[in-house]
Every structure is written in structure tokens, then in C-alpha cells.
Short mmCIF file of C-alpha atoms in Angstrom, two decimals:
data_model
loop_
_atom_site.label_atom_id
_atom_site.label_comp_id
_atom_site.label_asym_id
_atom_site.label_seq_id
_atom_site.Cartn_x
_atom_site.Cartn_y
_atom_site.Cartn_z
CA MET A 1 -8.35 59.48 47.72
CA THR A 2 -9.04 56.14 49.33
CA GLU A 3 -11.97 55.37 51.55
CA ARG A 4 -9.64 55.03 54.55
CA ALA A 5 -7.86 58.36 53.97
CA VAL A 6 -10.61 60.43 55.59
CA PRO A 7 -12.14 59.68 59.00
CA PRO A 8 -15.96 59.40 59.02
CA PHE A 9 -16.38 62.52 61.14
CA HIS A 10 -14.57 65.45 62.69
CA ILE A 11 -15.07 66.86 66.18
CA ILE A 12 -14.00 70.45 66.83
CA GLU A 13 -13.75 71.06 70.55
CA PRO A 14 -14.89 74.28 72.23
CA GLN A 15 -12.46 77.15 72.59
CA GLY A 16 -12.21 78.38 76.16
CA ILE A 17 -15.21 77.70 78.36
CA HIS A 18 -17.15 74.55 77.49
CA ARG A 19 -20.83 75.34 77.03
CA PRO A 20 -23.57 72.64 77.10
CA VAL A 21 -24.14 73.10 73.35
CA ILE A 22 -23.44 70.64 70.53
CA VAL A 23 -23.88 71.57 66.87
CA ALA A 24 -24.06 68.54 64.55
CA SER A 25 -24.00 68.48 60.75
CA PRO A 26 -24.78 64.95 59.55
CA HIS A 27 -25.35 65.71 55.87
CA SER A 28 -22.58 68.07 54.75
CA GLY A 29 -19.92 65.42 54.10
CA ARG A 30 -18.39 65.50 50.61
CA ASN A 31 -15.79 62.73 50.53
CA TYR A 32 -17.10 60.97 47.41
CA MET A 33 -14.91 57.88 47.37
CA PRO A 34 -13.98 56.41 43.96
CA GLU A 35 -15.55 53.09 44.96
CA PHE A 36 -18.88 54.84 45.57
CA LEU A 37 -18.68 56.72 42.29
CA ARG A 38 -18.01 53.47 40.43
CA LEU A 39 -21.17 51.94 41.90
CA SER A 40 -23.28 54.97 41.06
CA ARG A 41 -24.86 55.72 37.69
CA LEU A 42 -24.70 59.42 38.62
CA GLY A 43 -21.74 61.75 38.60
CA ALA A 44 -20.40 63.58 41.65
CA LEU A 45 -22.28 66.82 40.87
CA ALA A 46 -25.64 65.04 40.69
CA LEU A 47 -24.91 63.16 43.91
CA ARG A 48 -24.01 66.41 45.65
CA ARG A 49 -27.55 67.71 45.13
CA SER A 50 -28.58 65.63 48.14
CA GLU A 51 -25.79 67.14 50.23
CA ASP A 52 -26.32 69.87 52.82
CA CYS A 53 -23.52 71.84 51.22
CA TYR A 54 -21.17 73.81 53.49
CA VAL A 55 -23.30 73.57 56.63
CA GLU A 56 -20.27 72.70 58.76
CA GLN A 57 -18.54 75.80 57.35
CA LEU A 58 -21.51 77.98 58.22
CA PHE A 59 -21.10 76.80 61.81
CA GLU A 60 -17.30 76.76 61.92
CA GLY A 61 -17.32 79.60 64.45
CA ALA A 62 -19.45 77.66 66.96
CA PRO A 63 -16.46 76.43 69.04
CA GLY A 64 -15.55 80.08 69.60
CA HIS A 65 -18.82 80.35 71.56
CA GLY A 66 -17.99 77.31 73.66
CA ALA A 67 -19.98 74.82 71.57
CA THR A 68 -18.77 71.46 70.27
CA LEU A 69 -19.03 70.97 66.50
CA LEU A 70 -19.47 67.50 65.02
CA HIS A 71 -19.74 66.89 61.28
CA ALA A 72 -19.74 63.84 59.05
CA THR A 73 -17.26 63.64 56.17
CA PHE A 74 -19.01 60.93 54.13
CA PRO A 75 -21.87 61.96 51.81
CA ARG A 76 -25.50 61.62 52.74
CA ALA A 77 -26.07 59.74 49.47
CA TYR A 78 -23.57 57.12 50.67
CA CYS A 79 -24.97 56.67 54.19
CA ASP A 80 -27.63 58.75 55.92
CA VAL A 81 -27.06 58.96 59.67
CA ASN A 82 -30.35 60.81 60.17
CA ARG A 83 -32.13 57.47 59.69
CA GLU A 84 -32.24 54.31 61.73
CA ALA A 85 -29.22 52.08 61.14
CA TRP A 86 -31.17 49.55 59.06
CA GLU A 87 -33.87 51.61 57.35
CA LEU A 88 -33.43 49.92 53.96
CA ASP A 89 -35.33 49.55 50.69
CA PRO A 90 -35.54 45.83 49.80
CA THR A 91 -35.71 46.60 46.06
CA MET A 92 -32.15 47.92 46.20
CA PHE A 93 -30.48 44.67 47.24
CA ARG A 94 -29.71 41.36 45.60
CA GLU A 95 -30.60 39.28 48.63
CA ALA A 96 -33.69 39.28 50.81
CA LEU A 97 -33.08 41.62 53.73
CA PRO A 98 -33.00 40.30 57.31
CA ALA A 99 -36.32 40.50 59.12
CA TRP A 100 -34.94 43.07 61.56
CA CYS A 101 -34.50 45.71 58.85
CA ASN A 102 -37.08 48.49 58.69
CA THR A 103 -38.27 48.20 55.09
CA THR A 104 -41.59 50.02 55.28
CA SER A 105 -40.91 53.46 56.74
CA ARG A 106 -42.10 56.60 54.97
CA LYS A 107 -38.51 57.59 54.19
CA VAL A 108 -37.75 54.17 52.68
CA ARG A 109 -40.85 54.37 50.48
CA ALA A 110 -39.75 57.82 49.31
CA GLY A 111 -36.30 56.52 48.38
CA PHE A 112 -34.39 58.12 51.24
CA GLY A 113 -33.49 55.33 53.63
CA THR A 114 -30.16 54.78 55.38
CA ILE A 115 -28.80 53.88 51.93
CA ALA A 116 -30.62 56.26 49.60
CA ARG A 117 -32.17 54.88 46.42
CA ILE A 118 -32.51 58.22 44.62
CA VAL A 119 -31.23 61.77 44.40
CA SER A 120 -34.48 63.67 44.10
CA ARG A 121 -34.16 65.42 40.74
CA ASP A 122 -31.64 63.09 39.11
CA GLY A 123 -33.31 59.74 39.70
CA PRO A 124 -31.90 56.42 40.92
CA ILE A 125 -28.34 56.33 42.21
CA TYR A 126 -27.57 52.75 41.22
CA ALA A 127 -27.93 50.94 37.91
CA ARG A 128 -28.16 47.50 39.54
CA PRO A 129 -28.95 46.02 42.96
CA LEU A 130 -26.33 46.14 45.70
CA PRO A 131 -25.17 43.23 47.84
CA PHE A 132 -26.40 43.44 51.42
CA ALA A 133 -22.73 43.41 52.46
CA GLU A 134 -22.50 46.94 51.04
CA ALA A 135 -25.11 48.15 53.52
CA GLU A 136 -23.35 46.32 56.35
CA LYS A 137 -20.07 48.02 55.43
CA ARG A 138 -21.58 51.50 55.32
CA VAL A 139 -23.38 51.08 58.62
CA SER A 140 -20.25 49.76 60.36
CA THR A 141 -17.83 52.34 58.90
CA CYS A 142 -20.05 55.43 58.82
CA TRP A 143 -23.36 55.19 60.68
CA GLN A 144 -22.10 53.47 63.81
CA PRO A 145 -18.95 55.58 64.31
CA TYR A 146 -20.91 58.81 63.83
CA HIS A 147 -23.54 57.85 66.36
CA ASP A 148 -20.97 56.50 68.79
CA ALA A 149 -19.31 59.91 68.61
CA LEU A 150 -22.56 61.88 68.97
CA ALA A 151 -23.82 59.71 71.82
CA GLY A 152 -20.47 60.11 73.57
CA LEU A 153 -20.56 63.89 73.21
CA VAL A 154 -24.11 64.04 74.56
CA HIS A 155 -23.22 61.77 77.48
CA ASP A 156 -20.13 63.82 78.34
CA CYS A 157 -22.08 67.07 78.07
CA VAL A 158 -24.74 65.84 80.50
CA ALA A 159 -22.05 64.53 82.86
CA ARG A 160 -20.27 67.90 82.81
CA HIS A 161 -23.24 70.26 82.89
CA GLY A 162 -26.26 68.21 83.92
CA PHE A 163 -27.94 68.80 80.56
CA CYS A 164 -27.24 69.17 76.83
CA LEU A 165 -28.55 71.39 74.02
CA LEU A 166 -28.17 69.70 70.63
CA LEU A 167 -28.68 71.66 67.40
CA ASP A 168 -28.90 69.31 64.41
CA ALA A 169 -28.13 71.49 61.38
CA HIS A 170 -29.38 70.91 57.83
CA SER A 171 -30.13 72.76 54.60
CA MET A 172 -33.14 72.41 52.33
CA PRO A 173 -33.52 73.03 48.59
CA VAL A 174 -35.87 75.62 47.20
CA VAL A 175 -38.38 73.77 45.01
CA LYS A 176 -39.58 75.77 42.04
CA GLY A 177 -43.33 76.05 41.70
CA ARG A 178 -44.07 75.20 45.30
CA GLY A 179 -44.97 78.75 46.28
CA ASP A 180 -43.71 80.56 49.34
CA GLN A 181 -41.25 78.49 51.33
CA PRO A 182 -39.83 79.52 54.70
CA ASP A 183 -36.21 80.51 55.13
CA PHE A 184 -35.94 78.21 58.14
CA VAL A 185 -37.84 75.25 59.56
CA LEU A 186 -37.35 74.38 63.23
CA GLY A 187 -38.19 70.76 64.01
CA ASN A 188 -38.73 69.75 67.62
CA ALA A 189 -40.75 66.58 66.91
CA TRP A 190 -43.92 68.47 67.78
CA GLY A 191 -42.61 69.58 71.15
CA THR A 192 -41.29 66.21 72.31
CA ALA A 193 -37.57 66.66 71.53
CA CYS A 194 -36.92 70.02 73.18
CA THR A 195 -38.72 72.68 75.16
CA GLN A 196 -40.80 75.38 73.53
CA GLN A 197 -38.46 77.87 75.18
CA MET A 198 -35.42 76.61 73.30
CA THR A 199 -37.35 76.62 70.02
CA ALA A 200 -38.65 80.13 70.66
CA LEU A 201 -35.18 81.49 71.45
CA VAL A 202 -33.77 80.24 68.15
CA GLU A 203 -36.83 81.48 66.28
CA HIS A 204 -36.48 84.92 67.88
CA VAL A 205 -32.91 85.35 66.64
CA LEU A 206 -33.90 84.39 63.09
CA THR A 207 -37.06 86.49 62.85
CA ALA A 208 -35.21 89.50 64.30
CA HIS A 209 -33.08 89.40 61.14
CA GLY A 210 -36.15 89.31 58.93
CA TYR A 211 -36.15 85.62 58.10
CA SER A 212 -39.37 83.63 57.81
CA VAL A 213 -39.53 80.65 60.17
CA ALA A 214 -41.85 77.63 60.29
CA ARG A 215 -42.11 74.98 62.96
CA ASN A 216 -42.26 71.24 62.24
CA VAL A 217 -43.75 71.60 58.74
CA PRO A 218 -42.52 70.10 56.53
CA PHE A 219 -39.61 68.90 58.70
CA ALA A 220 -40.47 67.91 62.27
CA GLY A 221 -37.10 66.29 62.92
CA GLY A 222 -35.42 63.11 61.77
CA TYR A 223 -33.82 60.22 63.62
CA VAL A 224 -31.22 62.37 65.40
CA THR A 225 -33.78 64.79 66.85
CA ARG A 226 -36.22 62.08 67.89
CA HIS A 227 -33.61 59.64 69.21
CA TYR A 228 -31.49 62.04 71.26
CA GLY A 229 -34.10 64.60 72.28
CA ARG A 230 -35.13 63.63 75.82
CA PRO A 231 -35.93 66.85 77.70
CA ARG A 232 -36.92 65.01 80.87
CA ARG A 233 -33.46 63.44 80.89
CA GLY A 234 -31.75 66.75 80.30
CA VAL A 235 -31.16 66.46 76.54
CA GLN A 236 -32.90 68.94 74.26
CA ALA A 237 -32.56 68.42 70.50
CA LEU A 238 -33.71 70.83 67.80
CA GLN A 239 -33.43 70.29 64.05
CA LEU A 240 -32.65 73.43 62.07
CA GLU A 241 -33.32 73.45 58.32
CA MET A 242 -32.16 76.49 56.35
CA SER A 243 -32.94 77.39 52.76
CA ARG A 244 -29.96 76.81 50.47
CA ALA A 245 -30.97 79.89 48.50
CA LEU A 246 -29.85 81.99 51.46
CA TYR A 247 -26.19 81.15 50.95
CA MET A 248 -25.53 79.22 47.72
CA ASP A 249 -26.41 78.80 44.07
CA GLN A 250 -28.37 75.58 43.75
CA ASP A 251 -27.22 74.91 40.19
CA SER A 252 -23.48 75.45 40.55
CA LEU A 253 -23.47 74.48 44.26
CA GLN A 254 -21.18 77.42 44.96
CA PRO A 255 -21.60 79.81 47.90
CA HIS A 256 -22.75 83.33 47.04
CA GLU A 257 -22.61 86.70 48.81
CA GLY A 258 -25.28 85.65 51.32
CA PHE A 259 -22.96 83.08 52.90
CA THR A 260 -21.16 85.49 55.24
CA ARG A 261 -24.35 87.19 56.37
CA LEU A 262 -25.97 83.86 57.21
CA GLN A 263 -22.83 82.72 59.00
CA VAL A 264 -23.03 85.78 61.27
CA VAL A 265 -26.70 85.12 62.07
CA LEU A 266 -26.06 81.46 62.86
CA MET A 267 -23.32 82.46 65.28
CA GLU A 268 -25.91 84.62 67.03
CA VAL A 269 -28.06 81.49 67.32
CA VAL A 270 -25.18 79.56 68.88
CA ALA A 271 -24.39 82.44 71.23
CA MET A 272 -28.05 82.55 72.28
CA LEU A 273 -28.02 78.82 73.01
CA ALA A 274 -24.84 79.24 75.05
CA GLN A 275 -26.52 82.02 77.04
CA TYR A 276 -29.61 79.85 77.50
CA GLY A 277 -27.34 77.10 78.80
CA ASP A 278 -25.80 79.50 81.31
CA THR A 279 -29.29 80.48 82.48
CA LEU A 280 -30.33 76.86 82.92
CA ALA A 281 -27.15 76.19 84.89
CA GLN A 282 -27.81 79.15 87.19
CA MET A 283 -31.38 77.99 87.78
CA ALA A 284 -30.18 74.49 88.64
CA ALA A 285 -27.67 75.88 91.10
CA GLU A 286 -30.22 78.00 92.99
#
């Protein structure tokens, strides 16, 4: 499969009535191009450990509730669209980076910039430094098209409805030895990216099914949540992190029997957001 054979993202339009809800999955792409694999010292299975496996499939029913579904096809390890465009680690490149690159962020220091340096448990991705042209290519062919698409969907949603509810969907690994970890983490950038009401509605659906839910710790929301979430301008953005143990085996990366149950619960979340959107529309019309 060549790099050009697969578009960088897919958009699945709503079925029937368009609701002011967008579900985005930026990290579930699994088109591991041969060129990328040749550059990497890791195999495809190791690289996939950074992937939010099957998240777009968990939400594949969202268009049936009137929501728009957007998902990337390229891997997170190749280009991370939940970072700034130029959040880069200078130790990864042959040349000195341009001054306008963000080389000192917390994510860059941890190895998880726009071009990731590591896959957490398998170490560095690359055996040797990359040319800066590689970063330029990935930003222009992956990061920019994805954000052009997401920004366009948000703009069109606001134009159609007067507001937009964006759910940025992710999965998180269970780390052995870390003690109790929540089933879900809802990140609203400490209340700045969406209203407490939207957060509480999603939390209510999840806790009603017996799941444990945390807010903002350890994931308060990445670039997507913080960049697009502007409640005063009508755009609410909420990051949803779900435990991979709920639906897949973390060693084999295969879905297990919990997949279908979780899929049903997530469709309740989408339906609740659609209902919330209807309520907001009615309030605006009064």
C-alpha cells in the first residue's frame, strides 16, 4: 500500500437529521506506510501500542444519531494531530530547527511531540535523526489536512446550528502497578473548553453503567480540546479517554467481548449529546 493510496482522514456524514455534534478520533489511524516502517527501528506491532485502537469503530454508529464522525487514517506515531503543528524535539532532526518550532513543551520533553520520538514501552522509534523535510511532509500531508477538515466541520456546524458540540475520542492504556485507574477521563481543560453541563451529562451516562470517571486528571485535554473549545463562541469541546482494557487485549491488540457493550454505551453518550443539542437549540429559539 502506497502512502497516497489512503486519504489522511475519513468523514462520515450524519444519517437523517443533522445534529450539532461532531465525534473526532485523531489517534486511531492504522495505515502504517512501508516508507514509515523502513524509517522506524520498531515493527508495526510495537508502533501500534501508541495507537488508540478501534476508537473510530466504537463510534461508527454516531452518524445514526445525527452526529458527524471524523477519523484520521495515518498513525499517531507518524504524525500526532493532537499537538501543535510544529511541536518538535530538536534531538530528532539532523538540522537545527527553525526558531518558530515549539521545542520545549512538556509533550516534546516526554517524547510525544507532533512527530513522536518514542513509543512508551518500546523505546525510540528511529535509529537515526530525521531530516527536517520529513516533518514538513508529515505536517503538510497529515496534520494540515486533518485540521482543515475539522475546522471546516466546526465552522459549518456553527453556521447551521449556531453552536457545535465536539467530542474528541481517545483510549488510554492500563499501566500495571499504578493502582486504581479510572475507566474514563473527561478533559475539559479545567472548565475552559466546554460547559460543566456538557461534561456532567457525559459523566452521568457513564456512571449510570457503573464505570468510574475522573475529570481532567491525568488528561485535561490536548491541542484539539484547547484549540477548538470556545464556549463563548458557541463551540464546546470535550476530550474523552477510555480505558483500553474495557474493550481490547493490550498485548494482542485484539478486541474482546467488552467491545460491543462499550459500543452501546458510547452510542448512549452520542444520543445524549444530540438531545443536549436539541435542548440548546430550543432555548436559543425562545
